[in-house]
Amino acid sequence: MARQSHQKCTPDFHDKYGNAVLASGATFCIAVWTSVATQIKIEWNLSPVSRVTPKEWRDQ
Amino acid sequence: MLATRVFSLVGKRAISTSVCVRAHESVVKSEDFSLSAYVDRRDHPLPEVAHVKHLSASQKALKEKEKASWSSLSMDEKVELYRIKFKESFAEMNRGSNEWKTVVGGAMFFIGFTALIIMWQKRHVYGPLPQSFDKEWVAKQTKRMLDMKVNPIQGLASKWDYEKNEWKK
């Protein structure tokens, strides 16, 4: 049965650039959010357990 | 008598909308938008009007041939008749697309832009952190909390090994 497929001949915007938009958007999002989480000195106030070494606080 | 009149009308339902429209043109000219439109929809499989409204000469000839026995039609002619009546086949109208890639990529771009706003805020809006967040202060604060045995049952002090003087593994 001779089937004519019309759509495949003319790729739309999403066919042409969809992968690029997805990859670049995801990369940008992950990169900038990891730098927000780690680089700009936001105090996350994480638990001291297994992270902080207690230090003597009494004055003498 | 009125009932038989109604029944005779109901029995003669074989007239298509296109024919009715063309018949009515002698009385009043209809605007294009007021007529039934052709749609490619799963839930509207047989639209009232055909896709191709104005047939070329060869298409008109084909429509005449359609009035004869259909076994005389070639495969290409049958497809041509289908394409006159319908724009996209069900497979074509139901096809998936790559639109989701643009949507998700665009959304992630704007979420990433939000992170830039937060960076700007940290630099230009927020004040300095209180001294109680300094590393040395937090270390002393932690020791004092352990000395006080804060939350010894399930909380902070319960995680500290007082014999070995280290955090429990």
mmCIF file of C-alpha atoms in Angstrom:
data_model
loop_
_atom_site.group_PDB
_atom_site.id
_atom_site.type_symbol
_atom_site.label_atom_id
_atom_site.label_comp_id
_atom_site.label_asym_id
_atom_site.label_seq_id
_atom_site.Cartn_x
_atom_site.Cartn_y
_atom_site.Cartn_z
ATOM 1 C CA MET A 1 0.000 0.000 0.000
ATOM 2 C CA ALA A 2 1.659 3.244 -1.118
ATOM 3 C CA ARG A 3 1.584 5.450 1.959
ATOM 4 C CA GLN A 4 2.506 9.106 1.564
ATOM 5 C CA SER A 5 4.062 10.537 4.697
ATOM 6 C CA HIS A 6 3.773 14.324 4.460
ATOM 7 C CA GLN A 7 5.275 15.554 7.723
ATOM 8 C CA LYS A 8 8.690 13.888 7.570
ATOM 9 C CA CYS A 9 9.863 16.054 4.637
ATOM 10 C CA THR A 10 9.546 19.395 6.511
ATOM 11 C CA PRO A 11 11.065 19.241 10.014
ATOM 12 C CA ASP A 12 9.635 21.833 12.366
ATOM 13 C CA PHE A 13 11.464 23.974 14.929
ATOM 14 C CA HIS A 14 11.397 21.212 17.537
ATOM 15 C CA ASP A 15 12.878 18.653 15.175
ATOM 16 C CA LYS A 16 15.702 20.993 14.216
ATOM 17 C CA TYR A 17 16.584 22.580 17.539
ATOM 18 C CA GLY A 18 14.813 20.514 20.212
ATOM 19 C CA ASN A 19 17.849 18.501 21.238
ATOM 20 C CA ALA A 20 20.063 21.587 21.361
ATOM 21 C CA VAL A 21 17.544 23.555 23.421
ATOM 22 C CA LEU A 22 17.087 20.668 25.853
ATOM 23 C CA ALA A 23 20.814 19.985 26.274
ATOM 24 C CA SER A 24 21.875 23.606 26.609
ATOM 25 C CA GLY A 25 18.994 24.477 28.930
ATOM 26 C CA ALA A 26 19.738 21.538 31.216
ATOM 27 C CA THR A 27 23.484 22.216 31.261
ATOM 28 C CA PHE A 28 22.999 25.891 32.028
ATOM 29 C CA CYS A 29 20.465 25.129 34.777
ATOM 30 C CA ILE A 30 22.621 22.495 36.488
ATOM 31 C CA ALA A 31 25.807 24.556 36.196
ATOM 32 C CA VAL A 32 24.384 27.770 37.592
ATOM 33 C CA TRP A 33 22.490 26.056 40.426
ATOM 34 C CA THR A 34 25.549 24.073 41.565
ATOM 35 C CA SER A 35 27.500 27.313 41.654
ATOM 36 C CA VAL A 36 24.712 28.919 43.716
ATOM 37 C CA ALA A 37 24.746 25.942 46.080
ATOM 38 C CA THR A 38 28.515 25.840 46.538
ATOM 39 C CA GLN A 39 30.327 28.987 45.442
ATOM 40 C CA ILE A 40 28.585 32.106 46.650
ATOM 41 C CA LYS A 41 28.928 31.543 50.406
ATOM 42 C CA ILE A 42 25.317 30.839 51.194
ATOM 43 C CA GLU A 43 25.046 29.488 54.738
ATOM 44 C CA TRP A 44 23.176 26.202 54.431
ATOM 45 C CA ASN A 45 23.575 25.554 58.150
ATOM 46 C CA LEU A 46 24.105 21.864 57.673
ATOM 47 C CA SER A 47 24.149 19.535 60.654
ATOM 48 C CA PRO A 48 27.452 19.538 62.593
ATOM 49 C CA VAL A 49 27.216 15.762 63.044
ATOM 50 C CA SER A 50 30.209 14.087 61.390
ATOM 51 C CA ARG A 51 31.189 17.439 59.875
ATOM 52 C CA VAL A 52 32.346 19.744 62.642
ATOM 53 C CA THR A 53 35.190 19.023 65.056
ATOM 54 C CA PRO A 54 34.114 20.363 68.447
ATOM 55 C CA LYS A 55 36.462 22.972 69.942
ATOM 56 C CA GLU A 56 37.037 23.925 73.537
ATOM 57 C CA TRP A 57 34.901 26.959 74.398
ATOM 58 C CA ARG A 58 35.669 27.674 78.075
ATOM 59 C CA ASP A 59 37.877 30.734 78.458
ATOM 60 C CA GLN A 60 40.591 29.274 80.704
ATOM 61 C CA MET B 1 -50.354 13.742 8.655
ATOM 62 C CA LEU B 2 -47.678 15.922 10.158
ATOM 63 C CA ALA B 3 -45.902 12.828 11.510
ATOM 64 C CA THR B 4 -45.594 11.238 8.056
ATOM 65 C CA ARG B 5 -44.212 14.545 6.757
ATOM 66 C CA VAL B 6 -41.516 14.452 9.465
ATOM 67 C CA PHE B 7 -40.667 10.810 8.724
ATOM 68 C CA SER B 8 -40.197 11.523 5.017
ATOM 69 C CA LEU B 9 -37.740 14.304 5.923
ATOM 70 C CA VAL B 10 -35.842 11.961 8.273
ATOM 71 C CA GLY B 11 -35.627 9.306 5.559
ATOM 72 C CA LYS B 12 -33.979 11.724 3.108
ATOM 73 C CA ARG B 13 -30.848 12.414 5.191
ATOM 74 C CA ALA B 14 -28.395 11.554 2.432
ATOM 75 C CA ILE B 15 -27.546 15.156 1.496
ATOM 76 C CA SER B 16 -24.074 16.370 2.512
ATOM 77 C CA THR B 17 -23.484 19.744 4.092
ATOM 78 C CA SER B 18 -21.477 20.930 1.057
ATOM 79 C CA VAL B 19 -24.478 20.286 -1.172
ATOM 80 C CA CYS B 20 -26.850 22.062 1.222
ATOM 81 C CA VAL B 21 -24.547 25.063 1.351
ATOM 82 C CA ARG B 22 -24.290 25.284 -2.396
ATOM 83 C CA ALA B 23 -28.064 24.979 -2.717
ATOM 84 C CA HIS B 24 -28.595 27.734 -0.151
ATOM 85 C CA GLU B 25 -26.239 30.171 -1.934
ATOM 86 C CA SER B 26 -29.117 31.246 -4.173
ATOM 87 C CA VAL B 27 -30.913 32.650 -1.147
ATOM 88 C CA VAL B 28 -28.086 34.200 0.903
ATOM 89 C CA LYS B 29 -24.282 34.306 0.687
ATOM 90 C CA SER B 30 -22.684 32.663 3.722
ATOM 91 C CA GLU B 31 -19.437 33.928 5.176
ATOM 92 C CA ASP B 32 -16.690 31.365 5.268
ATOM 93 C CA PHE B 33 -16.437 31.359 9.028
ATOM 94 C CA SER B 34 -20.121 30.545 9.495
ATOM 95 C CA LEU B 35 -19.815 27.278 7.590
ATOM 96 C CA SER B 36 -18.640 23.981 9.004
ATOM 97 C CA ALA B 37 -14.886 23.802 8.984
ATOM 98 C CA TYR B 38 -12.723 20.856 8.162
ATOM 99 C CA VAL B 39 -10.874 19.447 11.196
ATOM 100 C CA ASP B 40 -8.401 16.626 11.678
ATOM 101 C CA ARG B 41 -9.547 15.243 15.045
ATOM 102 C CA ARG B 42 -9.610 11.782 16.544
ATOM 103 C CA ASP B 43 -13.041 12.414 18.034
ATOM 104 C CA HIS B 44 -14.479 13.867 14.820
ATOM 105 C CA PRO B 45 -13.493 11.273 12.245
ATOM 106 C CA LEU B 46 -15.777 12.308 9.376
ATOM 107 C CA PRO B 47 -15.939 16.106 9.027
ATOM 108 C CA GLU B 48 -18.980 17.613 7.346
ATOM 109 C CA VAL B 49 -16.921 19.184 4.548
ATOM 110 C CA ALA B 50 -14.144 17.749 2.442
ATOM 111 C CA HIS B 51 -10.600 19.030 2.756
ATOM 112 C CA VAL B 52 -10.263 20.182 -0.858
ATOM 113 C CA LYS B 53 -13.102 22.553 -1.712
ATOM 114 C CA HIS B 54 -12.212 23.625 -5.244
ATOM 115 C CA LEU B 55 -11.278 20.684 -7.427
ATOM 116 C CA SER B 56 -8.938 20.941 -10.361
ATOM 117 C CA ALA B 57 -10.023 19.576 -13.733
ATOM 118 C CA SER B 58 -8.248 16.247 -13.192
ATOM 119 C CA GLN B 59 -9.738 15.982 -9.714
ATOM 120 C CA LYS B 60 -13.229 16.624 -11.097
ATOM 121 C CA ALA B 61 -12.670 13.901 -13.668
ATOM 122 C CA LEU B 62 -11.596 11.576 -10.885
ATOM 123 C CA LYS B 63 -14.756 12.352 -8.936
ATOM 124 C CA GLU B 64 -16.778 11.404 -11.994
ATOM 125 C CA LYS B 65 -14.855 8.135 -12.243
ATOM 126 C CA GLU B 66 -15.635 7.525 -8.581
ATOM 127 C CA LYS B 67 -19.330 7.357 -9.462
ATOM 128 C CA ALA B 68 -18.669 4.226 -11.490
ATOM 129 C CA SER B 69 -17.455 0.906 -10.060
ATOM 130 C CA TRP B 70 -14.663 1.360 -7.568
ATOM 131 C CA SER B 71 -12.789 -1.715 -8.727
ATOM 132 C CA SER B 72 -11.813 0.254 -11.829
ATOM 133 C CA LEU B 73 -9.898 2.746 -9.708
ATOM 134 C CA SER B 74 -6.129 2.315 -9.403
ATOM 135 C CA MET B 75 -4.398 2.457 -6.024
ATOM 136 C CA ASP B 76 -3.031 5.954 -6.738
ATOM 137 C CA GLU B 77 -6.508 7.170 -7.702
ATOM 138 C CA LYS B 78 -7.945 5.812 -4.465
ATOM 139 C CA VAL B 79 -5.250 7.624 -2.486
ATOM 140 C CA GLU B 80 -5.942 10.789 -4.495
ATOM 141 C CA LEU B 81 -9.645 10.540 -3.632
ATOM 142 C CA TYR B 82 -8.727 10.059 0.027
ATOM 143 C CA ARG B 83 -6.483 13.116 -0.024
ATOM 144 C CA ILE B 84 -9.269 15.183 -1.621
ATOM 145 C CA LYS B 85 -11.571 14.323 1.242
ATOM 146 C CA PHE B 86 -9.078 14.311 4.119
ATOM 147 C CA LYS B 87 -6.017 16.377 4.917
ATOM 148 C CA GLU B 88 -4.111 14.094 7.314
ATOM 149 C CA SER B 89 -4.559 10.411 7.956
ATOM 150 C CA PHE B 90 -5.110 9.192 11.491
ATOM 151 C CA ALA B 91 -1.493 8.116 11.729
ATOM 152 C CA GLU B 92 -0.378 11.560 10.594
ATOM 153 C CA MET B 93 -2.673 13.527 12.886
ATOM 154 C CA ASN B 94 -1.741 11.402 15.897
ATOM 155 C CA ARG B 95 1.997 11.585 15.359
ATOM 156 C CA GLY B 96 4.135 12.546 18.302
ATOM 157 C CA SER B 97 6.468 15.495 18.136
ATOM 158 C CA ASN B 98 9.641 16.780 19.711
ATOM 159 C CA GLU B 99 7.898 19.768 21.251
ATOM 160 C CA TRP B 100 8.616 18.483 24.768
ATOM 161 C CA LYS B 101 12.317 19.020 24.232
ATOM 162 C CA THR B 102 11.808 22.713 23.523
ATOM 163 C CA VAL B 103 9.398 23.031 26.450
ATOM 164 C CA VAL B 104 11.617 21.305 29.022
ATOM 165 C CA GLY B 105 14.778 22.981 27.721
ATOM 166 C CA GLY B 106 13.106 26.393 27.849
ATOM 167 C CA ALA B 107 11.772 25.783 31.355
ATOM 168 C CA MET B 108 15.205 24.727 32.596
ATOM 169 C CA PHE B 109 16.706 27.843 31.039
ATOM 170 C CA PHE B 110 14.372 30.074 33.033
ATOM 171 C CA ILE B 111 14.948 28.069 36.217
ATOM 172 C CA GLY B 112 18.658 28.609 35.644
ATOM 173 C CA PHE B 113 18.001 32.311 35.187
ATOM 174 C CA THR B 114 16.411 32.312 38.651
ATOM 175 C CA ALA B 115 19.723 31.095 40.052
ATOM 176 C CA LEU B 116 21.408 34.145 38.519
ATOM 177 C CA ILE B 117 18.900 36.361 40.324
ATOM 178 C CA ILE B 118 19.769 34.645 43.610
ATOM 179 C CA MET B 119 23.477 35.201 42.940
ATOM 180 C CA TRP B 120 22.827 38.873 42.368
ATOM 181 C CA GLN B 121 20.788 39.067 45.571
ATOM 182 C CA LYS B 122 23.516 37.451 47.663
ATOM 183 C CA ARG B 123 26.004 39.950 46.356
ATOM 184 C CA HIS B 124 23.948 43.168 46.373
ATOM 185 C CA VAL B 125 21.014 42.731 48.764
ATOM 186 C CA TYR B 126 21.836 40.380 51.641
ATOM 187 C CA GLY B 127 23.870 41.732 54.536
ATOM 188 C CA PRO B 128 26.871 39.980 56.098
ATOM 189 C CA LEU B 129 26.326 36.726 57.984
ATOM 190 C CA PRO B 130 26.251 36.985 61.782
ATOM 191 C CA GLN B 131 29.478 35.948 63.568
ATOM 192 C CA SER B 132 27.679 32.928 65.000
ATOM 193 C CA PHE B 133 28.148 31.223 61.617
ATOM 194 C CA ASP B 134 31.977 31.504 61.668
ATOM 195 C CA LYS B 135 33.684 28.098 61.554
ATOM 196 C CA GLU B 136 35.385 28.623 64.925
ATOM 197 C CA TRP B 137 32.202 29.807 66.602
ATOM 198 C CA VAL B 138 30.234 26.804 65.271
ATOM 199 C CA ALA B 139 32.951 24.424 66.528
ATOM 200 C CA LYS B 140 32.822 25.938 70.033
ATOM 201 C CA GLN B 141 29.023 26.020 69.921
ATOM 202 C CA THR B 142 28.917 22.346 69.006
ATOM 203 C CA LYS B 143 31.232 21.389 71.903
ATOM 204 C CA ARG B 144 29.105 23.396 74.317
ATOM 205 C CA MET B 145 25.937 21.660 73.082
ATOM 206 C CA LEU B 146 27.634 18.279 73.540
ATOM 207 C CA ASP B 147 28.794 19.292 77.041
ATOM 208 C CA MET B 148 25.192 20.208 77.851
ATOM 209 C CA LYS B 149 24.022 16.892 76.386
ATOM 210 C CA VAL B 150 21.493 18.544 74.058
ATOM 211 C CA ASN B 151 18.872 16.027 72.856
ATOM 212 C CA PRO B 152 20.659 12.956 74.257
ATOM 213 C CA ILE B 153 18.059 10.364 73.289
ATOM 214 C CA GLN B 154 17.669 10.736 69.548
ATOM 215 C CA GLY B 155 19.209 14.122 68.705
ATOM 216 C CA LEU B 156 22.639 15.713 68.657
ATOM 217 C CA ALA B 157 24.268 14.285 71.812
ATOM 218 C CA SER B 158 23.057 10.785 70.938
ATOM 219 C CA LYS B 159 25.244 10.958 67.804
ATOM 220 C CA TRP B 160 28.421 11.660 69.786
ATOM 221 C CA ASP B 161 30.546 8.905 71.291
ATOM 222 C CA TYR B 162 31.574 10.284 74.724
ATOM 223 C CA GLU B 163 34.034 7.422 75.376
ATOM 224 C CA LYS B 164 36.045 7.730 72.216
ATOM 225 C CA ASN B 165 35.515 11.497 71.919
ATOM 226 C CA GLU B 166 34.363 11.384 68.321
ATOM 227 C CA TRP B 167 31.166 11.241 66.280
ATOM 228 C CA LYS B 168 29.491 7.841 66.252
ATOM 229 C CA LYS B 169 29.963 5.898 63.028
#
